Structure formats: C-alpha cells, structure tokens
Amino acid sequence: MSVPVFRFAPSPNGELHLGHAFSALLNLAMAAESGGRLLLRIEDIDIERSTKRFEEGIYRDLAWLGVRWETPVRRQSEHFADYAAALDELIRDDLVYPAFMSRGEVRDQIAAMERRGRRWPRDPDGVPLYPGVDRTLAPSERRRRVAAGEPFAWRLDTAAALSSLGRTLYWSEFTGEAMTASMEIEARPQDWGDVVLARRDVPTSYHLSVVVDDAVQGVSRVVRGRDLHAATGVQRLLQELLGLPVPAYFHHRLIVGADGRKLSKSFRDTGLAALREAGLTPGDVKRRLGIG
Ligand code: GLU
C-alpha cells in the first residue's frame, strides 16, 4: 500500500495565526500517526498580494512550532504553465466561457435586481452568484470581443459540466482525526454557480491550482479547515472533468477568536510571530489550541 501524502498549503499574503498553527499541527500529527509524508505548498498565485516576507514568516513560524516538511517546497507561482494546461483542456471541452462583465458590473446588476424585490441567490460563503449573462453570448460575439482585446475571466459552465457527467459526485470525508471512519459527502458545485477559473491578472484560481497541485504532488489526504468544506464540491467536479485522482478529506474545526468569530490575518493578537515575541512557547500555543 502506498504511503498517505498530506499537505499544508498556506497563502503568503499575511502572517500565520493560531488557525494556521492548528491546521499545520493536525496535518503533522495525522501524517505521523499514519506513517505518511507531509508536504508544504506555498499558494502564491496572487502575486500582487503575496510577499517574500510573508513566505519567510511561514517557514519561520512552522519551524518554531516543530513542523517539518519535505523539500523542495512547491510554490504555485512557479507553475502557471500547469494550470494553463488544465484550463486548456476545459476550453477544448467547451466547459468554460469568457465572462466579460466586470466585478463592479456584476455587483450593480445584482443590486438593481434586489432593489426590484428579487432576492438574488448566494453561494455558501454568502456571495451573490454570478448572473451568467455571458454564458449565453453567441460564439461569434464572444470571438469578436476576445479579438477586440476586451478583458474577461474564464468561468466554469457548471451546469454543462455536471450534465456532461450525468451523475452525482461524492468525496470521502474522514469523521475524525483517527481516520478510521469516513462518510461519503455529495459534491454540490452547483451551489457556487459559474466559478471563475482564471482571470487576466491572476491567470488561474484557487480551485484550479489546488486540484492540479494535489494531483501533481500525489496528495491523498487533504486536512484543512471547515471553511473549505463546501468548496470541496467545486474541486471534486474539476478533478472529475480533468481526470485527476481524488484525495480523502478531513475538514477540521475552526479556531475562533475571543469574540467567537473566525480568525483573520488582521487579528494581531493571534499571529504566531506576535505570540512568539510576547514570550509564548510552542507548548503554550498547543495548549491554547487544546492539543497540548
Ligand atoms: N491556501 C488556502 C488558504 O490559505 C488553503 C487551501 C487548501 O488547503 O486547500 O486558506
């Protein structure tokens, strides 16, 4: 039997906080428990917001916590060609379309509809779904606008993709850290509408690069926060469309702040570097996370 492969995949656009520490330590513990490997991946596709300083902070904070990972570390910004190749497959299969409406236009159109009393559907994160206007543009009109250099994003035609498969997709979700039991969860990519897979400024997207990388790196166990549970539906669909292997998932509890809300990169008091500078030890951090 092959050895399970885990990964911790932070984005270097802020400092790591207690939530990241929990996720990284859980990956480490689950990998150790199962005799698996642990990889680190730097998710820096957003090269505007990702910085070398934050990336170095990730290495420093993880090393301080006692997390060890295999090298070389995969940095997504060095692999745009891999994501472009995956996108090309979807373009060839006619499962994505160029969407010309800007984010501002989308927002205005939805606001106008809601002013007329129609509640527009939201995705699981509470963001209004893309209205899908560009999905029905005539091919000649599309070609004309692309040729004219109009900016656009590639969006997944989720309904077409699902009907091309003609069946419901599932993923295996571990029910606990011991990984002794799992359940099948129905993937519901339709809840997210036509997600963006690539933009002009960032020529890929979180969903596309994550499924490509998990496959390229042979990741078989994805351990991450519950905030990404619903998003797994989109990723499961992409895996199927691209013929990629499907890892098993464990979406762990989220570490919340004193106010009960999810931690964000702007909460200074839960940043690992700040806690270290305030004199806390890795043991103190683990105790605070309830894993000491
Ligand atoms: N890069 C993502 C984040 O920082 C995590 C992606 C994942 O684990 O799939 O939230």
PDB file of C-alpha atoms and ligand atoms in Angstrom:
ATOM      1  CA  MET A   1       0.000   0.000   0.000  1.00  0.00           C
ATOM      2  CA  SER A   2       1.246   3.472  -0.780  1.00  0.00           C
ATOM      3  CA  VAL A   3       2.086   5.903   1.971  1.00  0.00           C
ATOM      4  CA  PRO A   4      -0.512   8.654   2.605  1.00  0.00           C
ATOM      5  CA  VAL A   5       0.589  12.099   1.476  1.00  0.00           C
ATOM      6  CA  PHE A   6      -0.589  15.175   3.403  1.00  0.00           C
ATOM      7  CA  ARG A   7      -0.031  18.829   2.658  1.00  0.00           C
ATOM      8  CA  PHE A   8      -0.305  22.140   4.410  1.00  0.00           C
ATOM      9  CA  ALA A   9      -0.960  24.898   1.878  1.00  0.00           C
ATOM     10  CA  PRO A  10      -0.869  28.446   3.259  1.00  0.00           C
ATOM     11  CA  SER A  11      -1.041  31.621   1.187  1.00  0.00           C
ATOM     12  CA  PRO A  12       1.778  34.090   1.882  1.00  0.00           C
ATOM     13  CA  ASN A  13      -0.469  37.143   1.955  1.00  0.00           C
ATOM     14  CA  GLY A  14      -0.438  37.658   5.700  1.00  0.00           C
ATOM     15  CA  GLU A  15       1.039  36.273   8.876  1.00  0.00           C
ATOM     16  CA  LEU A  16       0.182  32.812  10.135  1.00  0.00           C
ATOM     17  CA  HIS A  17      -2.175  32.800  13.110  1.00  0.00           C
ATOM     18  CA  LEU A  18      -3.453  30.231  15.571  1.00  0.00           C
ATOM     19  CA  GLY A  19      -5.834  28.790  12.970  1.00  0.00           C
ATOM     20  CA  HIS A  20      -2.924  28.001  10.662  1.00  0.00           C
ATOM     21  CA  ALA A  21      -0.958  26.533  13.562  1.00  0.00           C
ATOM     22  CA  PHE A  22      -3.838  24.190  14.338  1.00  0.00           C
ATOM     23  CA  SER A  23      -4.113  23.063  10.722  1.00  0.00           C
ATOM     24  CA  ALA A  24      -0.371  22.541  10.302  1.00  0.00           C
ATOM     25  CA  LEU A  25      -0.018  20.657  13.600  1.00  0.00           C
ATOM     26  CA  LEU A  26      -3.002  18.476  12.783  1.00  0.00           C
ATOM     27  CA  ASN A  27      -1.505  17.604   9.389  1.00  0.00           C
ATOM     28  CA  LEU A  28       1.763  16.779  11.127  1.00  0.00           C
ATOM     29  CA  ALA A  29       0.078  14.595  13.755  1.00  0.00           C
ATOM     30  CA  MET A  30      -2.133  12.768  11.253  1.00  0.00           C
ATOM     31  CA  ALA A  31       0.828  12.156   8.934  1.00  0.00           C
ATOM     32  CA  ALA A  32       2.911  10.817  11.825  1.00  0.00           C
ATOM     33  CA  GLU A  33       0.067   8.622  13.059  1.00  0.00           C
ATOM     34  CA  SER A  34      -0.437   7.035   9.644  1.00  0.00           C
ATOM     35  CA  GLY A  35       3.226   6.789   8.651  1.00  0.00           C
ATOM     36  CA  GLY A  36       2.558   9.373   5.957  1.00  0.00           C
ATOM     37  CA  ARG A  37       4.509  12.200   4.358  1.00  0.00           C
ATOM     38  CA  LEU A  38       3.895  15.901   4.902  1.00  0.00           C
ATOM     39  CA  LEU A  39       4.401  18.446   2.134  1.00  0.00           C
ATOM     40  CA  LEU A  40       4.274  22.209   2.331  1.00  0.00           C
ATOM     41  CA  ARG A  41       2.855  24.189  -0.569  1.00  0.00           C
ATOM     42  CA  ILE A  42       3.041  27.946  -0.914  1.00  0.00           C
ATOM     43  CA  GLU A  43      -0.190  29.163  -2.548  1.00  0.00           C
ATOM     44  CA  ASP A  44       1.051  32.387  -4.064  1.00  0.00           C
ATOM     45  CA  ILE A  45      -0.924  32.629  -7.307  1.00  0.00           C
ATOM     46  CA  ASP A  46      -1.976  36.128  -6.292  1.00  0.00           C
ATOM     47  CA  ILE A  47       1.448  37.594  -6.899  1.00  0.00           C
ATOM     48  CA  GLU A  48       0.206  41.104  -6.079  1.00  0.00           C
ATOM     49  CA  ARG A  49      -0.720  40.198  -2.507  1.00  0.00           C
ATOM     50  CA  SER A  50       1.882  37.503  -1.823  1.00  0.00           C
ATOM     51  CA  THR A  51       5.230  38.596  -0.473  1.00  0.00           C
ATOM     52  CA  LYS A  52       8.610  37.005   0.178  1.00  0.00           C
ATOM     53  CA  ARG A  53       8.460  38.396   3.717  1.00  0.00           C
ATOM     54  CA  PHE A  54       5.230  36.537   4.491  1.00  0.00           C
ATOM     55  CA  GLU A  55       6.631  33.400   2.860  1.00  0.00           C
ATOM     56  CA  GLU A  56       9.721  33.548   5.054  1.00  0.00           C
ATOM     57  CA  GLY A  57       7.468  34.124   8.036  1.00  0.00           C
ATOM     58  CA  ILE A  58       5.635  30.876   7.197  1.00  0.00           C
ATOM     59  CA  TYR A  59       8.893  28.874   7.228  1.00  0.00           C
ATOM     60  CA  ARG A  60       9.993  30.513  10.474  1.00  0.00           C
ATOM     61  CA  ASP A  61       6.671  30.056  12.285  1.00  0.00           C
ATOM     62  CA  LEU A  62       6.276  26.430  11.196  1.00  0.00           C
ATOM     63  CA  ALA A  63       9.845  25.533  12.146  1.00  0.00           C
ATOM     64  CA  TRP A  64       9.291  27.175  15.548  1.00  0.00           C
ATOM     65  CA  LEU A  65       6.167  25.073  16.061  1.00  0.00           C
ATOM     66  CA  GLY A  66       8.152  21.937  15.303  1.00  0.00           C
ATOM     67  CA  VAL A  67       6.511  21.240  11.946  1.00  0.00           C
ATOM     68  CA  ARG A  68       8.864  19.564   9.451  1.00  0.00           C
ATOM     69  CA  TRP A  69       8.148  19.213   5.760  1.00  0.00           C
ATOM     70  CA  GLU A  70       9.734  17.778   2.653  1.00  0.00           C
ATOM     71  CA  THR A  71      11.695  19.943   0.261  1.00  0.00           C
ATOM     72  CA  PRO A  72      11.626  21.324  -2.361  1.00  0.00           C
ATOM     73  CA  VAL A  73       8.523  23.273  -1.444  1.00  0.00           C
ATOM     74  CA  ARG A  74       6.122  23.743  -4.350  1.00  0.00           C
ATOM     75  CA  ARG A  75       5.440  27.419  -4.984  1.00  0.00           C
ATOM     76  CA  GLN A  76       2.387  27.865  -7.152  1.00  0.00           C
ATOM     77  CA  SER A  77       3.732  30.988  -8.837  1.00  0.00           C
ATOM     78  CA  GLU A  78       6.362  28.767 -10.498  1.00  0.00           C
ATOM     79  CA  HIS A  79       3.748  26.520 -12.096  1.00  0.00           C
ATOM     80  CA  PHE A  80       1.342  28.739 -14.021  1.00  0.00           C
ATOM     81  CA  ALA A  81       2.006  26.594 -17.127  1.00  0.00           C
ATOM     82  CA  ASP A  82       0.489  23.554 -15.373  1.00  0.00           C
ATOM     83  CA  TYR A  83      -2.708  25.460 -14.563  1.00  0.00           C
ATOM     84  CA  ALA A  84      -2.877  26.864 -18.106  1.00  0.00           C
ATOM     85  CA  ALA A  85      -2.681  23.319 -19.497  1.00  0.00           C
ATOM     86  CA  ALA A  86      -5.597  22.241 -17.283  1.00  0.00           C
ATOM     87  CA  LEU A  87      -7.603  25.284 -18.322  1.00  0.00           C
ATOM     88  CA  ASP A  88      -6.887  24.490 -21.989  1.00  0.00           C
ATOM     89  CA  GLU A  89      -8.458  21.084 -21.516  1.00  0.00           C
ATOM     90  CA  LEU A  90     -11.631  22.680 -20.212  1.00  0.00           C
ATOM     91  CA  ILE A  91     -11.609  25.225 -23.052  1.00  0.00           C
ATOM     92  CA  ARG A  92     -11.274  22.397 -25.584  1.00  0.00           C
ATOM     93  CA  ASP A  93     -14.156  20.563 -23.939  1.00  0.00           C
ATOM     94  CA  ASP A  94     -16.264  23.728 -24.095  1.00  0.00           C
ATOM     95  CA  LEU A  95     -16.862  23.679 -20.348  1.00  0.00           C
ATOM     96  CA  VAL A  96     -15.655  27.208 -19.652  1.00  0.00           C
ATOM     97  CA  TYR A  97     -16.626  30.503 -21.245  1.00  0.00           C
ATOM     98  CA  PRO A  98     -15.190  34.006 -21.309  1.00  0.00           C
ATOM     99  CA  ALA A  99     -17.129  36.267 -18.948  1.00  0.00           C
ATOM    100  CA  PHE A 100     -16.720  39.928 -19.811  1.00  0.00           C
ATOM    101  CA  MET A 101     -18.775  41.503 -17.043  1.00  0.00           C
ATOM    102  CA  SER A 102     -16.505  43.167 -14.513  1.00  0.00           C
ATOM    103  CA  ARG A 103     -16.951  42.550 -10.788  1.00  0.00           C
ATOM    104  CA  GLY A 104     -18.412  46.048 -10.474  1.00  0.00           C
ATOM    105  CA  GLU A 105     -20.957  45.401 -13.246  1.00  0.00           C
ATOM    106  CA  VAL A 106     -21.976  42.122 -11.631  1.00  0.00           C
ATOM    107  CA  ARG A 107     -22.437  43.862  -8.280  1.00  0.00           C
ATOM    108  CA  ASP A 108     -24.501  46.665  -9.839  1.00  0.00           C
ATOM    109  CA  GLN A 109     -26.705  44.285 -11.791  1.00  0.00           C
ATOM    110  CA  ILE A 110     -27.478  42.196  -8.710  1.00  0.00           C
ATOM    111  CA  ALA A 111     -28.105  45.278  -6.584  1.00  0.00           C
ATOM    112  CA  ALA A 112     -30.553  46.544  -9.230  1.00  0.00           C
ATOM    113  CA  MET A 113     -32.407  43.203  -9.243  1.00  0.00           C
ATOM    114  CA  GLU A 114     -32.571  43.164  -5.466  1.00  0.00           C
ATOM    115  CA  ARG A 115     -33.915  46.708  -5.413  1.00  0.00           C
ATOM    116  CA  ARG A 116     -36.780  45.426  -7.531  1.00  0.00           C
ATOM    117  CA  GLY A 117     -37.551  42.988  -4.716  1.00  0.00           C
ATOM    118  CA  ARG A 118     -35.897  39.869  -6.019  1.00  0.00           C
ATOM    119  CA  ARG A 119     -33.540  38.189  -3.536  1.00  0.00           C
ATOM    120  CA  TRP A 120     -30.577  37.005  -5.587  1.00  0.00           C
ATOM    121  CA  PRO A 121     -29.156  33.567  -4.633  1.00  0.00           C
ATOM    122  CA  ARG A 122     -25.906  33.410  -2.660  1.00  0.00           C
ATOM    123  CA  ASP A 123     -23.078  30.875  -2.649  1.00  0.00           C
ATOM    124  CA  PRO A 124     -22.218  29.031   0.596  1.00  0.00           C
ATOM    125  CA  ASP A 125     -19.895  31.906   1.547  1.00  0.00           C
ATOM    126  CA  GLY A 126     -22.766  34.377   1.171  1.00  0.00           C
ATOM    127  CA  VAL A 127     -21.524  35.935  -2.066  1.00  0.00           C
ATOM    128  CA  PRO A 128     -24.207  36.557  -4.739  1.00  0.00           C
ATOM    129  CA  LEU A 129     -23.983  34.057  -7.583  1.00  0.00           C
ATOM    130  CA  TYR A 130     -22.739  35.231 -10.938  1.00  0.00           C
ATOM    131  CA  PRO A 131     -25.784  36.033 -13.094  1.00  0.00           C
ATOM    132  CA  GLY A 132     -24.398  34.028 -16.035  1.00  0.00           C
ATOM    133  CA  VAL A 133     -25.196  36.627 -18.687  1.00  0.00           C
ATOM    134  CA  ASP A 134     -22.056  35.880 -20.699  1.00  0.00           C
ATOM    135  CA  ARG A 135     -22.849  32.180 -20.767  1.00  0.00           C
ATOM    136  CA  THR A 136     -25.432  32.712 -23.477  1.00  0.00           C
ATOM    137  CA  LEU A 137     -23.420  35.019 -25.749  1.00  0.00           C
ATOM    138  CA  ALA A 138     -23.304  33.852 -29.351  1.00  0.00           C
ATOM    139  CA  PRO A 139     -19.949  32.262 -30.290  1.00  0.00           C
ATOM    140  CA  SER A 140     -19.363  34.926 -32.941  1.00  0.00           C
ATOM    141  CA  GLU A 141     -19.930  37.692 -30.381  1.00  0.00           C
ATOM    142  CA  ARG A 142     -17.507  36.004 -27.988  1.00  0.00           C
ATOM    143  CA  ARG A 143     -14.853  35.725 -30.645  1.00  0.00           C
ATOM    144  CA  ARG A 144     -15.320  39.344 -31.635  1.00  0.00           C
ATOM    145  CA  ARG A 145     -14.944  40.634 -28.084  1.00  0.00           C
ATOM    146  CA  VAL A 146     -11.930  38.442 -27.313  1.00  0.00           C
ATOM    147  CA  ALA A 147     -10.293  39.549 -30.588  1.00  0.00           C
ATOM    148  CA  ALA A 148     -11.015  43.184 -29.679  1.00  0.00           C
ATOM    149  CA  GLY A 149      -8.969  42.698 -26.515  1.00  0.00           C
ATOM    150  CA  GLU A 150     -11.817  43.104 -24.024  1.00  0.00           C
ATOM    151  CA  PRO A 151     -10.788  41.852 -20.576  1.00  0.00           C
ATOM    152  CA  PHE A 152     -12.532  38.694 -19.430  1.00  0.00           C
ATOM    153  CA  ALA A 153     -12.364  35.887 -16.870  1.00  0.00           C
ATOM    154  CA  TRP A 154     -12.796  32.202 -17.692  1.00  0.00           C
ATOM    155  CA  ARG A 155     -15.810  30.841 -15.829  1.00  0.00           C
ATOM    156  CA  LEU A 156     -16.817  27.231 -15.464  1.00  0.00           C
ATOM    157  CA  ASP A 157     -20.150  26.372 -17.080  1.00  0.00           C
ATOM    158  CA  THR A 158     -21.129  24.386 -14.019  1.00  0.00           C
ATOM    159  CA  ALA A 159     -24.493  23.165 -15.312  1.00  0.00           C
ATOM    160  CA  ALA A 160     -22.964  21.983 -18.606  1.00  0.00           C
ATOM    161  CA  ALA A 161     -20.099  20.311 -16.741  1.00  0.00           C
ATOM    162  CA  LEU A 162     -22.468  18.466 -14.443  1.00  0.00           C
ATOM    163  CA  SER A 163     -24.719  17.340 -17.235  1.00  0.00           C
ATOM    164  CA  SER A 164     -21.705  16.152 -19.261  1.00  0.00           C
ATOM    165  CA  LEU A 165     -21.004  13.780 -16.373  1.00  0.00           C
ATOM    166  CA  GLY A 166     -24.632  12.873 -15.870  1.00  0.00           C
ATOM    167  CA  ARG A 167     -24.168  11.667 -12.301  1.00  0.00           C
ATOM    168  CA  THR A 168     -23.784  12.966  -8.785  1.00  0.00           C
ATOM    169  CA  LEU A 169     -20.244  13.190  -7.421  1.00  0.00           C
ATOM    170  CA  TYR A 170     -19.117  12.391  -3.879  1.00  0.00           C
ATOM    171  CA  TRP A 171     -15.994  12.690  -1.809  1.00  0.00           C
ATOM    172  CA  SER A 172     -14.806  10.751   1.241  1.00  0.00           C
ATOM    173  CA  GLU A 173     -14.712  12.802   4.420  1.00  0.00           C
ATOM    174  CA  PHE A 174     -12.970  11.423   7.484  1.00  0.00           C
ATOM    175  CA  THR A 175     -15.184  11.716  10.511  1.00  0.00           C
ATOM    176  CA  GLY A 176     -12.312  12.148  12.968  1.00  0.00           C
ATOM    177  CA  GLU A 177      -8.603  12.667  13.307  1.00  0.00           C
ATOM    178  CA  ALA A 178      -8.040   8.948  13.776  1.00  0.00           C
ATOM    179  CA  MET A 179      -9.021   8.424  10.106  1.00  0.00           C
ATOM    180  CA  THR A 180     -10.629   5.123  10.955  1.00  0.00           C
ATOM    181  CA  ALA A 181     -14.041   6.042   9.584  1.00  0.00           C
ATOM    182  CA  SER A 182     -15.275   8.191   6.755  1.00  0.00           C
ATOM    183  CA  MET A 183     -18.521   9.132   5.106  1.00  0.00           C
ATOM    184  CA  GLU A 184     -19.447   9.967   1.536  1.00  0.00           C
ATOM    185  CA  ILE A 185     -20.387  13.614   1.036  1.00  0.00           C
ATOM    186  CA  GLU A 186     -22.327  14.788  -2.003  1.00  0.00           C
ATOM    187  CA  ALA A 187     -20.411  17.363  -4.027  1.00  0.00           C
ATOM    188  CA  ARG A 188     -22.653  20.360  -4.756  1.00  0.00           C
ATOM    189  CA  PRO A 189     -20.693  22.563  -7.180  1.00  0.00           C
ATOM    190  CA  GLN A 190     -23.997  23.988  -8.399  1.00  0.00           C
ATOM    191  CA  ASP A 191     -24.257  25.888  -5.106  1.00  0.00           C
ATOM    192  CA  TRP A 192     -21.339  28.055  -6.276  1.00  0.00           C
ATOM    193  CA  GLY A 193     -22.668  28.860  -9.738  1.00  0.00           C
ATOM    194  CA  ASP A 194     -20.207  29.524 -12.546  1.00  0.00           C
ATOM    195  CA  VAL A 195     -16.970  29.983 -10.590  1.00  0.00           C
ATOM    196  CA  VAL A 196     -14.021  31.883 -12.025  1.00  0.00           C
ATOM    197  CA  LEU A 197     -11.180  29.572 -13.059  1.00  0.00           C
ATOM    198  CA  ALA A 198      -8.787  32.179 -14.422  1.00  0.00           C
ATOM    199  CA  ARG A 199      -8.565  35.957 -14.646  1.00  0.00           C
ATOM    200  CA  ARG A 200      -6.425  38.313 -16.630  1.00  0.00           C
ATOM    201  CA  ASP A 201      -4.483  39.490 -13.567  1.00  0.00           C
ATOM    202  CA  VAL A 202      -4.269  36.022 -11.958  1.00  0.00           C
ATOM    203  CA  PRO A 203      -4.244  33.500 -14.831  1.00  0.00           C
ATOM    204  CA  THR A 204      -5.570  30.689 -12.616  1.00  0.00           C
ATOM    205  CA  SER A 205      -7.702  30.436  -9.486  1.00  0.00           C
ATOM    206  CA  TYR A 206      -7.619  28.850  -6.082  1.00  0.00           C
ATOM    207  CA  HIS A 207      -9.850  25.930  -7.176  1.00  0.00           C
ATOM    208  CA  LEU A 208      -7.971  25.142 -10.373  1.00  0.00           C
ATOM    209  CA  SER A 209      -4.464  25.329  -8.938  1.00  0.00           C
ATOM    210  CA  VAL A 210      -5.360  23.363  -5.814  1.00  0.00           C
ATOM    211  CA  VAL A 211      -6.714  20.360  -7.732  1.00  0.00           C
ATOM    212  CA  VAL A 212      -3.827  20.385 -10.200  1.00  0.00           C
ATOM    213  CA  ASP A 213      -1.255  20.586  -7.410  1.00  0.00           C
ATOM    214  CA  ASP A 214      -2.854  17.972  -5.202  1.00  0.00           C
ATOM    215  CA  ALA A 215      -2.669  15.639  -8.211  1.00  0.00           C
ATOM    216  CA  VAL A 216       0.875  16.600  -9.281  1.00  0.00           C
ATOM    217  CA  GLN A 217       2.137  16.176  -5.724  1.00  0.00           C
ATOM    218  CA  GLY A 218       0.328  12.887  -5.185  1.00  0.00           C
ATOM    219  CA  VAL A 219      -1.612  14.280  -2.227  1.00  0.00           C
ATOM    220  CA  SER A 220      -4.003  11.646  -0.896  1.00  0.00           C
ATOM    221  CA  ARG A 221      -5.125  13.334   2.359  1.00  0.00           C
ATOM    222  CA  VAL A 222      -6.377  16.898   2.450  1.00  0.00           C
ATOM    223  CA  VAL A 223      -6.632  18.197   6.007  1.00  0.00           C
ATOM    224  CA  ARG A 224      -7.871  21.793   6.212  1.00  0.00           C
ATOM    225  CA  GLY A 225     -10.445  23.989   7.928  1.00  0.00           C
ATOM    226  CA  ARG A 226     -14.204  23.573   7.815  1.00  0.00           C
ATOM    227  CA  ASP A 227     -14.445  26.877   5.993  1.00  0.00           C
ATOM    228  CA  LEU A 228     -13.363  24.978   2.855  1.00  0.00           C
ATOM    229  CA  HIS A 229     -15.820  22.084   3.240  1.00  0.00           C
ATOM    230  CA  ALA A 230     -18.403  23.362   0.745  1.00  0.00           C
ATOM    231  CA  ALA A 231     -15.708  24.484  -1.709  1.00  0.00           C
ATOM    232  CA  THR A 232     -14.646  20.849  -1.979  1.00  0.00           C
ATOM    233  CA  GLY A 233     -17.711  20.343  -4.202  1.00  0.00           C
ATOM    234  CA  VAL A 234     -16.215  22.568  -6.903  1.00  0.00           C
ATOM    235  CA  GLN A 235     -12.831  20.896  -6.558  1.00  0.00           C
ATOM    236  CA  ARG A 236     -14.384  17.458  -6.815  1.00  0.00           C
ATOM    237  CA  LEU A 237     -16.064  18.470 -10.082  1.00  0.00           C
ATOM    238  CA  LEU A 238     -12.782  19.797 -11.505  1.00  0.00           C
ATOM    239  CA  GLN A 239     -10.999  16.581 -10.551  1.00  0.00           C
ATOM    240  CA  GLU A 240     -13.604  14.624 -12.455  1.00  0.00           C
ATOM    241  CA  LEU A 241     -13.505  16.866 -15.527  1.00  0.00           C
ATOM    242  CA  LEU A 242      -9.696  16.771 -15.625  1.00  0.00           C
ATOM    243  CA  GLY A 243      -9.386  13.070 -14.836  1.00  0.00           C
ATOM    244  CA  LEU A 244      -7.425  13.687 -11.624  1.00  0.00           C
ATOM    245  CA  PRO A 245      -7.211  11.359  -8.620  1.00  0.00           C
ATOM    246  CA  VAL A 246      -9.412  12.246  -5.644  1.00  0.00           C
ATOM    247  CA  PRO A 247      -7.863  12.594  -2.165  1.00  0.00           C
ATOM    248  CA  ALA A 248      -9.797  11.865   1.025  1.00  0.00           C
ATOM    249  CA  TYR A 249     -10.651  14.944   3.064  1.00  0.00           C
ATOM    250  CA  PHE A 250     -10.813  15.981   6.680  1.00  0.00           C
ATOM    251  CA  HIS A 251     -12.221  19.418   7.409  1.00  0.00           C
ATOM    252  CA  HIS A 252     -11.266  20.286  10.950  1.00  0.00           C
ATOM    253  CA  ARG A 253     -12.924  22.626  13.428  1.00  0.00           C
ATOM    254  CA  LEU A 254     -12.016  26.271  13.143  1.00  0.00           C
ATOM    255  CA  ILE A 255     -10.123  28.148  15.778  1.00  0.00           C
ATOM    256  CA  VAL A 256     -12.174  31.172  16.711  1.00  0.00           C
ATOM    257  CA  GLY A 257     -11.217  34.384  18.459  1.00  0.00           C
ATOM    258  CA  ALA A 258     -12.444  35.562  21.846  1.00  0.00           C
ATOM    259  CA  ASP A 259     -15.465  37.083  20.059  1.00  0.00           C
ATOM    260  CA  GLY A 260     -16.392  33.684  18.613  1.00  0.00           C
ATOM    261  CA  ARG A 261     -15.523  34.759  15.081  1.00  0.00           C
ATOM    262  CA  LYS A 262     -13.183  33.092  12.623  1.00  0.00           C
ATOM    263  CA  LEU A 263      -9.603  34.356  12.886  1.00  0.00           C
ATOM    264  CA  SER A 264      -8.348  36.554  10.123  1.00  0.00           C
ATOM    265  CA  LYS A 265      -4.910  37.691   9.126  1.00  0.00           C
ATOM    266  CA  SER A 266      -5.588  41.075  10.634  1.00  0.00           C
ATOM    267  CA  PHE A 267      -6.090  39.857  14.218  1.00  0.00           C
ATOM    268  CA  ARG A 268      -2.694  40.809  15.548  1.00  0.00           C
ATOM    269  CA  ASP A 269      -3.097  39.129  18.915  1.00  0.00           C
ATOM    270  CA  THR A 270      -3.385  35.651  17.406  1.00  0.00           C
ATOM    271  CA  GLY A 271      -0.461  35.956  14.965  1.00  0.00           C
ATOM    272  CA  LEU A 272       2.210  33.351  15.656  1.00  0.00           C
ATOM    273  CA  ALA A 273       5.110  35.789  15.317  1.00  0.00           C
ATOM    274  CA  ALA A 274       3.437  38.177  17.786  1.00  0.00           C
ATOM    275  CA  LEU A 275       2.784  35.356  20.253  1.00  0.00           C
ATOM    276  CA  ARG A 276       6.400  34.220  19.977  1.00  0.00           C
ATOM    277  CA  GLU A 277       7.661  37.748  20.543  1.00  0.00           C
ATOM    278  CA  ALA A 278       5.376  38.018  23.564  1.00  0.00           C
ATOM    279  CA  GLY A 279       7.293  35.089  25.045  1.00  0.00           C
ATOM    280  CA  LEU A 280       4.917  32.170  24.373  1.00  0.00           C
ATOM    281  CA  THR A 281       6.459  28.773  23.681  1.00  0.00           C
ATOM    282  CA  PRO A 282       5.219  26.247  21.084  1.00  0.00           C
ATOM    283  CA  GLY A 283       3.863  24.297  24.069  1.00  0.00           C
ATOM    284  CA  ASP A 284       1.799  27.321  25.144  1.00  0.00           C
ATOM    285  CA  VAL A 285       0.393  27.588  21.612  1.00  0.00           C
ATOM    286  CA  LYS A 286      -0.571  23.904  21.603  1.00  0.00           C
ATOM    287  CA  ARG A 287      -2.279  24.246  24.965  1.00  0.00           C
ATOM    288  CA  ARG A 288      -4.208  27.253  23.682  1.00  0.00           C
ATOM    289  CA  LEU A 289      -5.318  25.152  20.742  1.00  0.00           C
ATOM    290  CA  GLY A 290      -6.417  22.338  23.020  1.00  0.00           C
ATOM    291  CA  ILE A 291      -3.828  19.914  21.635  1.00  0.00           C
ATOM    292  CA  GLY A 292      -1.050  20.335  24.223  1.00  0.00           C
TER     293      GLY A 292
HETATM  294  N1  GLU B   1      -4.288  28.367   0.541  1.00  0.00           N
HETATM  295  C1  GLU B   1      -5.510  28.189   1.250  1.00  0.00           C
HETATM  296  C2  GLU B   1      -5.546  29.086   2.480  1.00  0.00           C
HETATM  297  O1  GLU B   1      -4.556  29.664   2.842  1.00  0.00           O
HETATM  298  C3  GLU B   1      -5.736  26.769   1.712  1.00  0.00           C
HETATM  299  C4  GLU B   1      -6.003  25.866   0.589  1.00  0.00           C
HETATM  300  C5  GLU B   1      -6.333  24.426   0.922  1.00  0.00           C
HETATM  301  O2  GLU B   1      -5.921  23.916   1.977  1.00  0.00           O
HETATM  302  O3  GLU B   1      -6.949  23.800   0.081  1.00  0.00           O
HETATM  303  O4  GLU B   1      -6.569  29.235   3.076  1.00  0.00           O
END
